[in-house]
PDB file of C-alpha atoms in Angstrom:
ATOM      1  CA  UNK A1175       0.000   0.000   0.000  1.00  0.00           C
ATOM      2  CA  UNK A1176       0.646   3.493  -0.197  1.00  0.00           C
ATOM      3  CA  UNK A1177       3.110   5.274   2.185  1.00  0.00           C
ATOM      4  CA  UNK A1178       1.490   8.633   3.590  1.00  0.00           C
ATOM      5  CA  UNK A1179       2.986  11.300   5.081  1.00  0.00           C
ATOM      6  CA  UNK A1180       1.393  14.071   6.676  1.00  0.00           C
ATOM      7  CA  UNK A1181       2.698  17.776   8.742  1.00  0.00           C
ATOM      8  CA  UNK A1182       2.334  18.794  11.060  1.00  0.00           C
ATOM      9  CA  UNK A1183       1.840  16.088  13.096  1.00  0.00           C
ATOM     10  CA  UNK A1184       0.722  18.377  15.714  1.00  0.00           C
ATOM     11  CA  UNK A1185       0.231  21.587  16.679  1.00  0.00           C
ATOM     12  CA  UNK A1186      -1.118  24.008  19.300  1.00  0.00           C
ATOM     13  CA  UNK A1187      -2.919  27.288  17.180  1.00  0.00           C
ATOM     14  CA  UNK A1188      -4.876  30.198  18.996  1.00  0.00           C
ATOM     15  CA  UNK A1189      -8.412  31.041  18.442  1.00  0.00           C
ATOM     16  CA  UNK A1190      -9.268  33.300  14.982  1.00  0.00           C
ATOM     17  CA  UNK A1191      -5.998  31.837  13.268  1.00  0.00           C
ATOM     18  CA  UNK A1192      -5.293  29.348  10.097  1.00  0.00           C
ATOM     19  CA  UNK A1193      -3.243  26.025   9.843  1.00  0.00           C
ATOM     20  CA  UNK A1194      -2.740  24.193   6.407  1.00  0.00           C
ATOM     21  CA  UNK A1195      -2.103  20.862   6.879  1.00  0.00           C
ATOM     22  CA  UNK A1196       0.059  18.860   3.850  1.00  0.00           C
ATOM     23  CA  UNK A1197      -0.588  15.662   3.090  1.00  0.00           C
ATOM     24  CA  UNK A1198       1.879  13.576   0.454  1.00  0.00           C
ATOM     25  CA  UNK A1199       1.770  10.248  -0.756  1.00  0.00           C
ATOM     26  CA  UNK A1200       4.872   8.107  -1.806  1.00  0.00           C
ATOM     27  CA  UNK A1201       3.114   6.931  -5.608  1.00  0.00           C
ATOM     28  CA  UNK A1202       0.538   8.288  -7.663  1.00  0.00           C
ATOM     29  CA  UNK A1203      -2.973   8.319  -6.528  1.00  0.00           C
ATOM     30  CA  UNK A1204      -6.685   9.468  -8.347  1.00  0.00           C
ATOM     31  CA  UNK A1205      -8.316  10.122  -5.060  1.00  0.00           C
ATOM     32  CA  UNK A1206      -7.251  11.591  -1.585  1.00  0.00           C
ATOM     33  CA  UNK A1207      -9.357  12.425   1.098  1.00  0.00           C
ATOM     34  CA  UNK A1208     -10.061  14.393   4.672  1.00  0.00           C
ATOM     35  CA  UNK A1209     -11.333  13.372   7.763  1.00  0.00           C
ATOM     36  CA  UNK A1210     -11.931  14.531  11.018  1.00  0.00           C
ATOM     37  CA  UNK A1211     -11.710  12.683  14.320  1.00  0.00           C
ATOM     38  CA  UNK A1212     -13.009  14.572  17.008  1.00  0.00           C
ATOM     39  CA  UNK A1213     -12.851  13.567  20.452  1.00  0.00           C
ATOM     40  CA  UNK A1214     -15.039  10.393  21.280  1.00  0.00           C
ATOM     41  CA  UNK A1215     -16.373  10.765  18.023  1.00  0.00           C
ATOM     42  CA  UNK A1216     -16.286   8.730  14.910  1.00  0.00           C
ATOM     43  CA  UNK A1217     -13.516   9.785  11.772  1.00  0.00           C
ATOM     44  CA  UNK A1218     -16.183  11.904   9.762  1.00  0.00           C
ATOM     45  CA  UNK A1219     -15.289  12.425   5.577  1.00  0.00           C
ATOM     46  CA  UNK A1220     -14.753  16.201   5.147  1.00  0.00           C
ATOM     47  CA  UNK A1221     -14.049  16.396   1.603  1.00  0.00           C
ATOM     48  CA  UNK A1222     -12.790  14.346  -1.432  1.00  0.00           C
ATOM     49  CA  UNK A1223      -9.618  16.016  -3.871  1.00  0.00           C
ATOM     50  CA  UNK A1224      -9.288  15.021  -7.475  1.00  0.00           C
ATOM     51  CA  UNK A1225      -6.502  16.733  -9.247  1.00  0.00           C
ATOM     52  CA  UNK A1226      -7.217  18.651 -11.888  1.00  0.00           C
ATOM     53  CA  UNK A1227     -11.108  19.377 -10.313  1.00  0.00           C
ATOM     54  CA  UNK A1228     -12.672  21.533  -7.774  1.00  0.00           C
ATOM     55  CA  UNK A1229     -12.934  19.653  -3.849  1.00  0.00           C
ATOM     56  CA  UNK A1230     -15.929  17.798  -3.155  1.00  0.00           C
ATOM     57  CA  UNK A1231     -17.464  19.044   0.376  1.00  0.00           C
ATOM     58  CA  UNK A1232     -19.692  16.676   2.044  1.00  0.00           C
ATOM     59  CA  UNK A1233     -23.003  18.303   4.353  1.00  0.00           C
ATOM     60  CA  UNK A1234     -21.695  20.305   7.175  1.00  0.00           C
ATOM     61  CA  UNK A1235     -18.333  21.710   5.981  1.00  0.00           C
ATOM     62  CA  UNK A1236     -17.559  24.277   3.652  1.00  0.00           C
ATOM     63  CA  UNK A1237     -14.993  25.747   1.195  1.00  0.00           C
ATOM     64  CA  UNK A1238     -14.368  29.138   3.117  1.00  0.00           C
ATOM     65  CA  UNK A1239     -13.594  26.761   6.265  1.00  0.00           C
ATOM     66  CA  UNK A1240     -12.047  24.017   4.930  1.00  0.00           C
ATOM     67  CA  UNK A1241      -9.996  24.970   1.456  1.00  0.00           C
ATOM     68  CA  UNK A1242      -8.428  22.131  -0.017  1.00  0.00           C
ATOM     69  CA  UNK A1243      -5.765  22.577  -2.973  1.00  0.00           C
ATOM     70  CA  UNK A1244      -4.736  18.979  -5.131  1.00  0.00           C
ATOM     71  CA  UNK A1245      -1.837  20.264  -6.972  1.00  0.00           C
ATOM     72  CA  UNK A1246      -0.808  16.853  -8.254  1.00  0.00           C
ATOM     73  CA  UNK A1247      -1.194  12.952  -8.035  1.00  0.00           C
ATOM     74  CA  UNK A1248       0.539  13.112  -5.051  1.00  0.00           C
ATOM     75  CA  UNK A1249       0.036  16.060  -2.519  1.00  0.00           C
ATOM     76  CA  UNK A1250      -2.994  17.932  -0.684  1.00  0.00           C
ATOM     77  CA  UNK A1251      -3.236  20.466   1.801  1.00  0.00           C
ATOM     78  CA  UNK A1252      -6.575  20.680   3.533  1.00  0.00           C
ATOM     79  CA  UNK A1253      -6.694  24.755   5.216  1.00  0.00           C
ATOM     80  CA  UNK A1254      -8.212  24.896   9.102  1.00  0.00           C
ATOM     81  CA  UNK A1255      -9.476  28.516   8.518  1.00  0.00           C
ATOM     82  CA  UNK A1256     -10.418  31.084  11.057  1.00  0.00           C
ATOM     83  CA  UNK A1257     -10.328  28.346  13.937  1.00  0.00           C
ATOM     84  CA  UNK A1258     -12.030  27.809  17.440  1.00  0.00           C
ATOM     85  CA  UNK A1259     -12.012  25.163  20.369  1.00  0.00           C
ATOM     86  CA  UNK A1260     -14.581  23.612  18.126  1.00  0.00           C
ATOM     87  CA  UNK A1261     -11.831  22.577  15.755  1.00  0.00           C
ATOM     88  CA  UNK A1262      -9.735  20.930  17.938  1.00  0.00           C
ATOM     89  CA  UNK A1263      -9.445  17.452  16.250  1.00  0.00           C
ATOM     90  CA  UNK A1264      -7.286  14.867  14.538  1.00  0.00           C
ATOM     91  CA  UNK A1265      -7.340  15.529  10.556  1.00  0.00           C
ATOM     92  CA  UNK A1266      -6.446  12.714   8.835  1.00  0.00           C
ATOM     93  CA  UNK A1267      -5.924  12.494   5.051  1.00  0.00           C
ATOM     94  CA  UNK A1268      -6.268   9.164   3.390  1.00  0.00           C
ATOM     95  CA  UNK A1269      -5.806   7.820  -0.644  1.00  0.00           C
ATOM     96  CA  UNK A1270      -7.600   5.187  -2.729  1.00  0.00           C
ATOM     97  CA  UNK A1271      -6.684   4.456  -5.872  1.00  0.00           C
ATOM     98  CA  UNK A1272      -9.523   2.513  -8.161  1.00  0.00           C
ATOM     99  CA  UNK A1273      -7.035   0.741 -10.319  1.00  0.00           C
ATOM    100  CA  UNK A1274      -4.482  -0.564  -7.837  1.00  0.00           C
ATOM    101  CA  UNK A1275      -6.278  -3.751  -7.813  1.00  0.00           C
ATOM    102  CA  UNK A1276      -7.880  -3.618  -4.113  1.00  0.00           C
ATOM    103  CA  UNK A1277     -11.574  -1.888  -4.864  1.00  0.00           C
ATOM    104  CA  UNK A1278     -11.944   1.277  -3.073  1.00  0.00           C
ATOM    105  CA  UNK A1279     -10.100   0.640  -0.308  1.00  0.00           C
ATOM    106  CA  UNK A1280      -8.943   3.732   1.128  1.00  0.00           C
ATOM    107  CA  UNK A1281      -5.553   3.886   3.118  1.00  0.00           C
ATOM    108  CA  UNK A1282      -4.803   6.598   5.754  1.00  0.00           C
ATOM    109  CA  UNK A1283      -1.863   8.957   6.913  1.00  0.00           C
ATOM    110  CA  UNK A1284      -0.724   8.993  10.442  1.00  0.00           C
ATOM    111  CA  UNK A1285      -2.993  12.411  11.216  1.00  0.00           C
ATOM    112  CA  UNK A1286      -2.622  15.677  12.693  1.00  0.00           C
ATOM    113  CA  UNK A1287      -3.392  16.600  15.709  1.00  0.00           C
ATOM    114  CA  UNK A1288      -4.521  19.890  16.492  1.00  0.00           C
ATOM    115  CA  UNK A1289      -5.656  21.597  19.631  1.00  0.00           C
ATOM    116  CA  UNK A1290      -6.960  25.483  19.262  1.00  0.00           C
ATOM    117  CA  UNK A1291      -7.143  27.590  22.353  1.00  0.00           C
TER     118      UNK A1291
ATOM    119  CA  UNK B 152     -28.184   7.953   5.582  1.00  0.00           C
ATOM    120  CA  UNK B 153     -25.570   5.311   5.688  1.00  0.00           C
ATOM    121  CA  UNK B 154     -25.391   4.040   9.641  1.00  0.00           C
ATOM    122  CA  UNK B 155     -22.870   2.210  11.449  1.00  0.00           C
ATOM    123  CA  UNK B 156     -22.761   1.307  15.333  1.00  0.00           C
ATOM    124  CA  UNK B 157     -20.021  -1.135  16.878  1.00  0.00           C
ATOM    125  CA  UNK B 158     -20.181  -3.037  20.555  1.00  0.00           C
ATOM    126  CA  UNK B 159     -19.083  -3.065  22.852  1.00  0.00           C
ATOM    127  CA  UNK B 160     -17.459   0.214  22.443  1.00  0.00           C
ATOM    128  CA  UNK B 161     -14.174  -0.588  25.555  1.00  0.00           C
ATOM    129  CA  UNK B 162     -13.133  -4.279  26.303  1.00  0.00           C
ATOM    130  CA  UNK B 163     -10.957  -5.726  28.979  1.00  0.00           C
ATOM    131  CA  UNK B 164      -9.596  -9.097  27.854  1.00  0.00           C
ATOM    132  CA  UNK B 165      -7.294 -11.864  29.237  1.00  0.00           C
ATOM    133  CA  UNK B 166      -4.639 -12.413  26.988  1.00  0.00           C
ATOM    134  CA  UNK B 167      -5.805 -15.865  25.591  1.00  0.00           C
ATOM    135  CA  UNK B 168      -9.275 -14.845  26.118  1.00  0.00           C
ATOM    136  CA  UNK B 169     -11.120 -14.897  22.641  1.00  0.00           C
ATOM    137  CA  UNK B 170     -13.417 -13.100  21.893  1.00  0.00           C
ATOM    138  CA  UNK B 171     -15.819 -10.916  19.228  1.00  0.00           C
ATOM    139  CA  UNK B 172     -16.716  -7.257  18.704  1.00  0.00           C
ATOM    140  CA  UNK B 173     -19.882  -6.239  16.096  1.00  0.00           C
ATOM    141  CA  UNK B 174     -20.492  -4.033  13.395  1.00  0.00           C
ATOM    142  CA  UNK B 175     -24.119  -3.652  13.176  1.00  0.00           C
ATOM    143  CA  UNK B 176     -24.795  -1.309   9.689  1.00  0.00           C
ATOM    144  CA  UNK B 177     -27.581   0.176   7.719  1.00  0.00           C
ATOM    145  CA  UNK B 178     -26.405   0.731   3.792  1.00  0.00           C
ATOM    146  CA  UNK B 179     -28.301   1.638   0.725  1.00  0.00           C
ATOM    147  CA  UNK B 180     -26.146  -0.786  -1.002  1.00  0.00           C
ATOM    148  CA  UNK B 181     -23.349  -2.648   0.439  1.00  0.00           C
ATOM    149  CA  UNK B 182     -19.819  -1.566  -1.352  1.00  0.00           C
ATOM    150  CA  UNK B 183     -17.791  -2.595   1.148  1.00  0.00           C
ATOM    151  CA  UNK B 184     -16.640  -3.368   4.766  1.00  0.00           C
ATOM    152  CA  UNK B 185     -14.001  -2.079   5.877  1.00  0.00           C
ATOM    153  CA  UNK B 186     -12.442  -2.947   9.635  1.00  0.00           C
ATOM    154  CA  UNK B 187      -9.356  -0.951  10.380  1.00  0.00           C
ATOM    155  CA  UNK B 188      -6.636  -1.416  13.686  1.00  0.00           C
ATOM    156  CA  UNK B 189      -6.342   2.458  15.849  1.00  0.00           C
ATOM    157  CA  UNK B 190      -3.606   2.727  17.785  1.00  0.00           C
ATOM    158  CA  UNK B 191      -3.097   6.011  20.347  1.00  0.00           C
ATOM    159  CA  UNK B 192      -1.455   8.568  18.191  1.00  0.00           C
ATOM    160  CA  UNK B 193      -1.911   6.848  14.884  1.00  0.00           C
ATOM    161  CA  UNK B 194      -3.745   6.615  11.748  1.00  0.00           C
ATOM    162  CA  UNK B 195      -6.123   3.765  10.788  1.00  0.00           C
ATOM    163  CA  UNK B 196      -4.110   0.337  10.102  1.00  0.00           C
ATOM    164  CA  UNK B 197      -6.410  -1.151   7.678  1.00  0.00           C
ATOM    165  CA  UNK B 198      -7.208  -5.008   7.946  1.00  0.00           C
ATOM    166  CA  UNK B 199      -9.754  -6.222   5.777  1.00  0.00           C
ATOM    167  CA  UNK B 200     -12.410  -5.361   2.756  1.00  0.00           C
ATOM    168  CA  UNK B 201     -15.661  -7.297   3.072  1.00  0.00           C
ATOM    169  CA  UNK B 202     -18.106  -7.779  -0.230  1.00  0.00           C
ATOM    170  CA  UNK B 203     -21.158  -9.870   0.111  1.00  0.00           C
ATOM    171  CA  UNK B 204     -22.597 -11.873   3.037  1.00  0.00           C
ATOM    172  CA  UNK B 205     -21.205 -14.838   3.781  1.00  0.00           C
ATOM    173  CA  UNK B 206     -17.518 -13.452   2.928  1.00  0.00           C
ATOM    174  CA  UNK B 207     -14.741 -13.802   5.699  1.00  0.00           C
ATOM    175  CA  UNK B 208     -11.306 -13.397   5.978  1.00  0.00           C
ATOM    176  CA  UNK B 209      -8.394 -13.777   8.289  1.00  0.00           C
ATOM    177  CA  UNK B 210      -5.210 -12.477   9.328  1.00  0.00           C
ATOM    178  CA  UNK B 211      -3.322 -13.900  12.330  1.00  0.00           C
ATOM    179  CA  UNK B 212      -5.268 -14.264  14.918  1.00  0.00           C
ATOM    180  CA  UNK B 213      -7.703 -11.981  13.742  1.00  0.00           C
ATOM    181  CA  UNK B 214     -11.106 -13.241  11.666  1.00  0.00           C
ATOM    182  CA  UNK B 215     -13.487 -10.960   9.802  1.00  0.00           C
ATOM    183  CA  UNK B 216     -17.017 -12.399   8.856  1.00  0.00           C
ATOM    184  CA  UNK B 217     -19.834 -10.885   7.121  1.00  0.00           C
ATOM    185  CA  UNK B 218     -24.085 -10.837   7.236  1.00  0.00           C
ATOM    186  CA  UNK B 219     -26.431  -8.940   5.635  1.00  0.00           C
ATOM    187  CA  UNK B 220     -26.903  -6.785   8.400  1.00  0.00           C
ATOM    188  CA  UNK B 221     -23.476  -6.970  10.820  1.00  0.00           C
ATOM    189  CA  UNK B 222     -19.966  -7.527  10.474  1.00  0.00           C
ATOM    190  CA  UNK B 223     -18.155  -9.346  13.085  1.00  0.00           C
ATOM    191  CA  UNK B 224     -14.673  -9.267  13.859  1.00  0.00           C
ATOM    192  CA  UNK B 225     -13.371 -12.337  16.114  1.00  0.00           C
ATOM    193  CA  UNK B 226      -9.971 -12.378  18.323  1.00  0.00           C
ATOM    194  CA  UNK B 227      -8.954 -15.513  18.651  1.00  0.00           C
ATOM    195  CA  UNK B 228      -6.291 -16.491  21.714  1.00  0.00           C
ATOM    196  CA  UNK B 229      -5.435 -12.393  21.619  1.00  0.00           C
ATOM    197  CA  UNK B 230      -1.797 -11.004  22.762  1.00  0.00           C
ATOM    198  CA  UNK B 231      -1.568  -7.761  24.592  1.00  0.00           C
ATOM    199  CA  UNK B 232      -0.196  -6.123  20.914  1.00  0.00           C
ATOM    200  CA  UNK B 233      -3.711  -6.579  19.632  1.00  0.00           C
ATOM    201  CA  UNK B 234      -4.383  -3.999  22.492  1.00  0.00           C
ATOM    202  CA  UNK B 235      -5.825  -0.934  19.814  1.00  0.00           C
ATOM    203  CA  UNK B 236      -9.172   0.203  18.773  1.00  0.00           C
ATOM    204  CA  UNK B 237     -10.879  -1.409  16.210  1.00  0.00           C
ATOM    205  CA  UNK B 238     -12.943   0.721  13.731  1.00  0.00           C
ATOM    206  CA  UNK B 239     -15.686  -0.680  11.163  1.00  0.00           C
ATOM    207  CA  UNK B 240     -16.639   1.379   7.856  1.00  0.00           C
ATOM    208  CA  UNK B 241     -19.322   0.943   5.342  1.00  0.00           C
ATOM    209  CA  UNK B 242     -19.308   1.991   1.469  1.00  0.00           C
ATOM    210  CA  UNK B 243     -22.350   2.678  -0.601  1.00  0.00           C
ATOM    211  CA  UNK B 244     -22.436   2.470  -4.192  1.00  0.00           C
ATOM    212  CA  UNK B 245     -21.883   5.568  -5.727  1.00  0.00           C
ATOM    213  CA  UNK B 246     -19.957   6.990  -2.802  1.00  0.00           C
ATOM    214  CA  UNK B 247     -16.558   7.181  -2.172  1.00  0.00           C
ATOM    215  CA  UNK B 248     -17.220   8.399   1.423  1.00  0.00           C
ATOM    216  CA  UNK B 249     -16.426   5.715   4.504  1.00  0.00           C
ATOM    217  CA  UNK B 250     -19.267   5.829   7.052  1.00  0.00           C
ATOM    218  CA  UNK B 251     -17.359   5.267  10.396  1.00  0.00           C
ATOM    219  CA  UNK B 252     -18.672   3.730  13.537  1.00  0.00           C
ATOM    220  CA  UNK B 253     -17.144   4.930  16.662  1.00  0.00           C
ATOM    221  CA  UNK B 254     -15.047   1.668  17.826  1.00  0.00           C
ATOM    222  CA  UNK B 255     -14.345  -0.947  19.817  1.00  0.00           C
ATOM    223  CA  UNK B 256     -11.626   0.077  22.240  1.00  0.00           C
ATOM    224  CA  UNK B 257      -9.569  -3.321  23.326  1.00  0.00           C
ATOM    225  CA  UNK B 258      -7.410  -3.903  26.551  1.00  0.00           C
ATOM    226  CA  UNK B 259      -5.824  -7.186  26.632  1.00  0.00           C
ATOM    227  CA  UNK B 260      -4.052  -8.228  29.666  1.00  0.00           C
ATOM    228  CA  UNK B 261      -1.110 -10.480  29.939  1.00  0.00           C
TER     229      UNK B 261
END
């Protein structure tokens, strides 16, 4: 499977400030992903990046909060804009790749861990 | 709205003691199971896909079966390394997104 990296692996950001995580994978990949894992909660899909197309945000989150670039096959950055306490998570990017031979399964990066104060 | 719920959510287990932890799901059309290993500070280990009822699949001491309705994942003779948090994930067709449940936290003793 894929090797993913991910930075920062953690950091500590005050309230009304912006983090972009990076996420980058060792081979080339048609799909990447976000997720969120809040505390005692369960990993929740925040969007889906296809290079060469706009992010696909699933109900809840949005563009102006959550930017996401997909410059090529093998990097992301998913944006933590404007934050609160709220967003104090683990973000966790993960990669499928259709053709690789193992059906959609997706594959995920260590995660960042982020606490806003 | 695709559903999953997994029990018991926190085990305490001998080591030797088997044992199983559910996946009980609601899909509109079953992609795929997917049961991945948690441990503190790191990403989801991924263990097994899961197509059809009646499917199942091993690794080590680890056993993955499949109904129409729940997934179970059986521990057989477990070691304190399989000490993590199991999570369970559901696909539906025409979705790439993984519908999480919220895990089965497991302790196992020596």
């Amino acid at each position: 499977s894929a090797v993913i990296s991910q930075k920062p692996s953690r950091d500590i950001c005050q309230r009304g400030t912006s983090l972009t995580i990076q996420c980058q994978v060792d081979s080339q990949v048609t799909m990447m992903f976000w997720y969120r894992q809040q505390p005692g909660q369960s990993l929740t899909l925040i969007a889906t990046a296809n290079q060469g197309s706009e992010a696909t945000y699933e109900s809840g989150f949005v563009i102006d909060k959550f930017p996401i670039s997909r410059p090529n096959l093998t990097f992301s950055t998913l944006t933590v804009s404007n934050m609160s306490p709220e967003d104090s998570s683990i973000y966790l990017c993960s990669v499928a790749d259709p053709l690789a031979g193992v059906r959609e399964t997706q594959y995920f990066g260590p995660g960042t861990r982020l606490l806003v104060l | 709205e695709d559903q999953v719920t997994q029990s018991p959510e926190a085990l305490r287990l001998q080591e030797g003691e088997s044992s199983s932890l559910n996946c009980s799901y609601t899909v509109s059309g079953l992609r795929g199971l997917f049961w991945y290993r948690q441990d503190p500070g790191k990403g989801p280990e991924f263990l097994f896909t899961l197509y059809s009822a009646g499917e199942e699949k091993e690794k080590e001491r680890l056993k993955a079966t499949l109904t129409k309705k729940e997934s179970f994942l059986h521990i057989t003779a477990p070691k304190p390394e399989d000490s993590a948090t199991y999570l369970c994930a559901v696909q539906a067709w025409g979705n790439n997104r993984l519908a999480f449940g919220k895990g089965n936290q497991v302790v196992v003793i020596p």
